[in-house]
PDB file of C-alpha atoms in Angstrom:
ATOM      1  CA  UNK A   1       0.000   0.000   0.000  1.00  0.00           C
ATOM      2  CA  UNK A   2       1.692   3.403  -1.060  1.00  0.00           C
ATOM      3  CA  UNK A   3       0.548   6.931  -0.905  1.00  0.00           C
ATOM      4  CA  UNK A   4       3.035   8.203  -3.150  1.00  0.00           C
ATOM      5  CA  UNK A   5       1.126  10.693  -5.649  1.00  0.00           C
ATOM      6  CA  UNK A   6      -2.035   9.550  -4.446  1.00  0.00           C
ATOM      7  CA  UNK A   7      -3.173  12.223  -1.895  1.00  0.00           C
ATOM      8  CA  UNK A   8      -2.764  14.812  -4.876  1.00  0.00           C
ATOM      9  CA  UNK A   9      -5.318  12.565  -6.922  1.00  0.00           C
ATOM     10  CA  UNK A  10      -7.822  11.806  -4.525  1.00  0.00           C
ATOM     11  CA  UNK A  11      -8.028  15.770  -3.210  1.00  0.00           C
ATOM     12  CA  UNK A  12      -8.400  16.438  -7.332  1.00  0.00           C
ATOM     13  CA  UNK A  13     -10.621  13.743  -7.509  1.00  0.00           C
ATOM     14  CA  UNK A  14     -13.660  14.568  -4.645  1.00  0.00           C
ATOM     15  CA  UNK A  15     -12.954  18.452  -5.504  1.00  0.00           C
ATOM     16  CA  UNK A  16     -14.337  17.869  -8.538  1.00  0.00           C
ATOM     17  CA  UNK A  17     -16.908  15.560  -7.485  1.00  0.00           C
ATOM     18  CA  UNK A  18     -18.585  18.019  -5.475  1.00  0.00           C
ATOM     19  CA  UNK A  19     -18.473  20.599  -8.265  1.00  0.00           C
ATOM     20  CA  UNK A  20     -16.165  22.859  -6.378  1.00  0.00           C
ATOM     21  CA  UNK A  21     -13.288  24.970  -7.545  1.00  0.00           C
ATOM     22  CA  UNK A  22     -10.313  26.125  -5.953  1.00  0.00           C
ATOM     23  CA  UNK A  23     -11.662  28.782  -5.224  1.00  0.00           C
ATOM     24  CA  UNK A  24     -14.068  28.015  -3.352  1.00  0.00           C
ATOM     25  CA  UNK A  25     -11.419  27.115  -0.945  1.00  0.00           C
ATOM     26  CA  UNK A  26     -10.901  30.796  -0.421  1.00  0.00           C
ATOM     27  CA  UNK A  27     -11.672  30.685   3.292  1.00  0.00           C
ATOM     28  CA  UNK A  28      -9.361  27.757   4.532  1.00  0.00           C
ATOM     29  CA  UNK A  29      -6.544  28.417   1.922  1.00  0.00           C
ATOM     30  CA  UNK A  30      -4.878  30.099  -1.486  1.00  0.00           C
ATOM     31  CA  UNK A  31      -6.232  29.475  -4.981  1.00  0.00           C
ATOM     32  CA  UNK A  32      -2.014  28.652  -5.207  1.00  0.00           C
ATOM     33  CA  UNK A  33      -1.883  26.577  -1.908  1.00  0.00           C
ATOM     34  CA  UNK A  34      -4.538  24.461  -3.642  1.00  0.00           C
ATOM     35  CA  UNK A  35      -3.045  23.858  -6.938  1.00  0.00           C
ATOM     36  CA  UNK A  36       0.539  23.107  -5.214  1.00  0.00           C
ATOM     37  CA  UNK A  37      -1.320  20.450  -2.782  1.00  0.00           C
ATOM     38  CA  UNK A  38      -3.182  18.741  -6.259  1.00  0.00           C
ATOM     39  CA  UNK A  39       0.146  19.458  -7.881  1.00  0.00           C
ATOM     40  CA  UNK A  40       1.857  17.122  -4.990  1.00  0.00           C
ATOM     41  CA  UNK A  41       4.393  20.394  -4.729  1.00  0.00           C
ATOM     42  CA  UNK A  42       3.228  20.273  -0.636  1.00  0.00           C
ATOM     43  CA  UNK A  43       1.586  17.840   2.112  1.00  0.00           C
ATOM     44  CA  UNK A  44      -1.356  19.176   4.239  1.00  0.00           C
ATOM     45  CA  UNK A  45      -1.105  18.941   8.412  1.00  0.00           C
ATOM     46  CA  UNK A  46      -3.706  17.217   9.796  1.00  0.00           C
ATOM     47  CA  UNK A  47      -5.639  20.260  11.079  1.00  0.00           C
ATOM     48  CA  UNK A  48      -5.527  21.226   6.938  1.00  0.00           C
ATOM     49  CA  UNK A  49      -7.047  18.316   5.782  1.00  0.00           C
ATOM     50  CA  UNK A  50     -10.132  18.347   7.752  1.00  0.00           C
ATOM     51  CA  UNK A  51     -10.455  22.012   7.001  1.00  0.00           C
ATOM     52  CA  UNK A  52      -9.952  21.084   3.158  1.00  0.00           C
ATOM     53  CA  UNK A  53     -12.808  17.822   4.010  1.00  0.00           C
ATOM     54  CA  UNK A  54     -15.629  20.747   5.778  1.00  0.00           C
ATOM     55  CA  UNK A  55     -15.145  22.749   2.271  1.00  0.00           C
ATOM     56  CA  UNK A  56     -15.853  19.385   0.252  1.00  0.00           C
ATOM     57  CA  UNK A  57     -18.011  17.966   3.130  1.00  0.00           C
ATOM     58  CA  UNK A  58     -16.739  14.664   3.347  1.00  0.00           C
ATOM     59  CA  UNK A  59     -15.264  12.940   5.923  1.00  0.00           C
ATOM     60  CA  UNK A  60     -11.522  13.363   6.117  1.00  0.00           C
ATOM     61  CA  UNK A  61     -10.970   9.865   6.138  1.00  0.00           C
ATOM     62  CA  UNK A  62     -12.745   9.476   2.852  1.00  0.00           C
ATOM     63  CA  UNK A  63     -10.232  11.557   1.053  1.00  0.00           C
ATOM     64  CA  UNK A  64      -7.684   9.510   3.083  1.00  0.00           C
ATOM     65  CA  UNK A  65      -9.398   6.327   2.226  1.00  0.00           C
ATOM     66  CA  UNK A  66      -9.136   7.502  -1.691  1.00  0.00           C
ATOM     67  CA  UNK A  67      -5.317   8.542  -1.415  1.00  0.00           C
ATOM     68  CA  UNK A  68      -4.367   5.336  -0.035  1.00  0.00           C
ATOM     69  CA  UNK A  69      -6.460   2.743  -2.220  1.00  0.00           C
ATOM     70  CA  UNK A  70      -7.340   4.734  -5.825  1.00  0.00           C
ATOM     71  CA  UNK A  71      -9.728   2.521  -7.309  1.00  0.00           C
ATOM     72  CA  UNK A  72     -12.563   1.346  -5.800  1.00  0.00           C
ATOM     73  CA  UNK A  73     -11.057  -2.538  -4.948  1.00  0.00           C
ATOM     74  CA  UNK A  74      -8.415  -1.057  -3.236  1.00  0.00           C
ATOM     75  CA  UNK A  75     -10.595   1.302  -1.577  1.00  0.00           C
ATOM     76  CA  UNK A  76     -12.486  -1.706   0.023  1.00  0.00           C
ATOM     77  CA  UNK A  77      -8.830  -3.286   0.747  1.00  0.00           C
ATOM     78  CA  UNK A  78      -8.302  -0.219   2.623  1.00  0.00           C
ATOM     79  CA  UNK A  79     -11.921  -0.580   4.876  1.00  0.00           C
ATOM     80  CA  UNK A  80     -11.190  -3.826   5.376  1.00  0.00           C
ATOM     81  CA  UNK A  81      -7.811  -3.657   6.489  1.00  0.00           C
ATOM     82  CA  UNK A  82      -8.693  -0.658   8.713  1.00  0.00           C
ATOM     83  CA  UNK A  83     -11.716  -2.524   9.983  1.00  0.00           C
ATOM     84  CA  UNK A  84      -9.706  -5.285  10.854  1.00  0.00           C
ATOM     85  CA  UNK A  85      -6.532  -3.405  13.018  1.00  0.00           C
ATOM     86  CA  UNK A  86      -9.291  -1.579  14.657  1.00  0.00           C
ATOM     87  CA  UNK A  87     -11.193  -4.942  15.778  1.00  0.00           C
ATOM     88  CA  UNK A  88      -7.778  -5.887  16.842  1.00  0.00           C
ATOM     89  CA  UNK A  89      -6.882  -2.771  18.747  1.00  0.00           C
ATOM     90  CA  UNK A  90     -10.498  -3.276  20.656  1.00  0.00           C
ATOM     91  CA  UNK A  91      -9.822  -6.406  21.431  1.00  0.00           C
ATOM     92  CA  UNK A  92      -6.615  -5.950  23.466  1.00  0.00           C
ATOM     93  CA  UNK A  93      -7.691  -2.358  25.061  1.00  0.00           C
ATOM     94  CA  UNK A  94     -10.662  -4.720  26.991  1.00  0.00           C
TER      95      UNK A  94
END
């Protein structure tokens, strides 16, 4: 599982699903700050990405979800896998 280039894409990728510009991102950040982060020219804190998710109003672990699997069968690899190492991080904090 990489995430090399793939944060870029999926940011791209639900930005334009939701119909939204760069623009539109006026409030939380730069028309330039935008293009460099789809560009891959920077990496987004934390704090950034959920303020980037509240624009697009998705859950910032959806656009994290995208970055890290692309398509959709490596999307569900991703769920699962997450699903499973949180079952498994339950399990021992009981």
């Amino acid at each position: 599982m990489t995430s090399k280039n793939s944060f870029p894409a999926a940011l791209k990728t639900v930005r334009k699903a939701r119909g939204l510009s760069q623009e539109a991102f006026s409030d939380v950040s730069s028309r330039t700050y935008m293009s460099s982060l789809e560009r891959g020219l920077k990496s987004p804190t934390l704090s950034k990405v959920a303020e980037l998710c509240e624009v697009m109003d998705v859950h910032p672990l959806t656009l994290l979800t995208l970055a890290y699997g692309g398509d959709s069968k490596g999307v569900s690899e991703v769920i699962e896998r997450v699903q499973r190492e949180l079952a498994a991080i339950q399990a021992k904090k009981e």
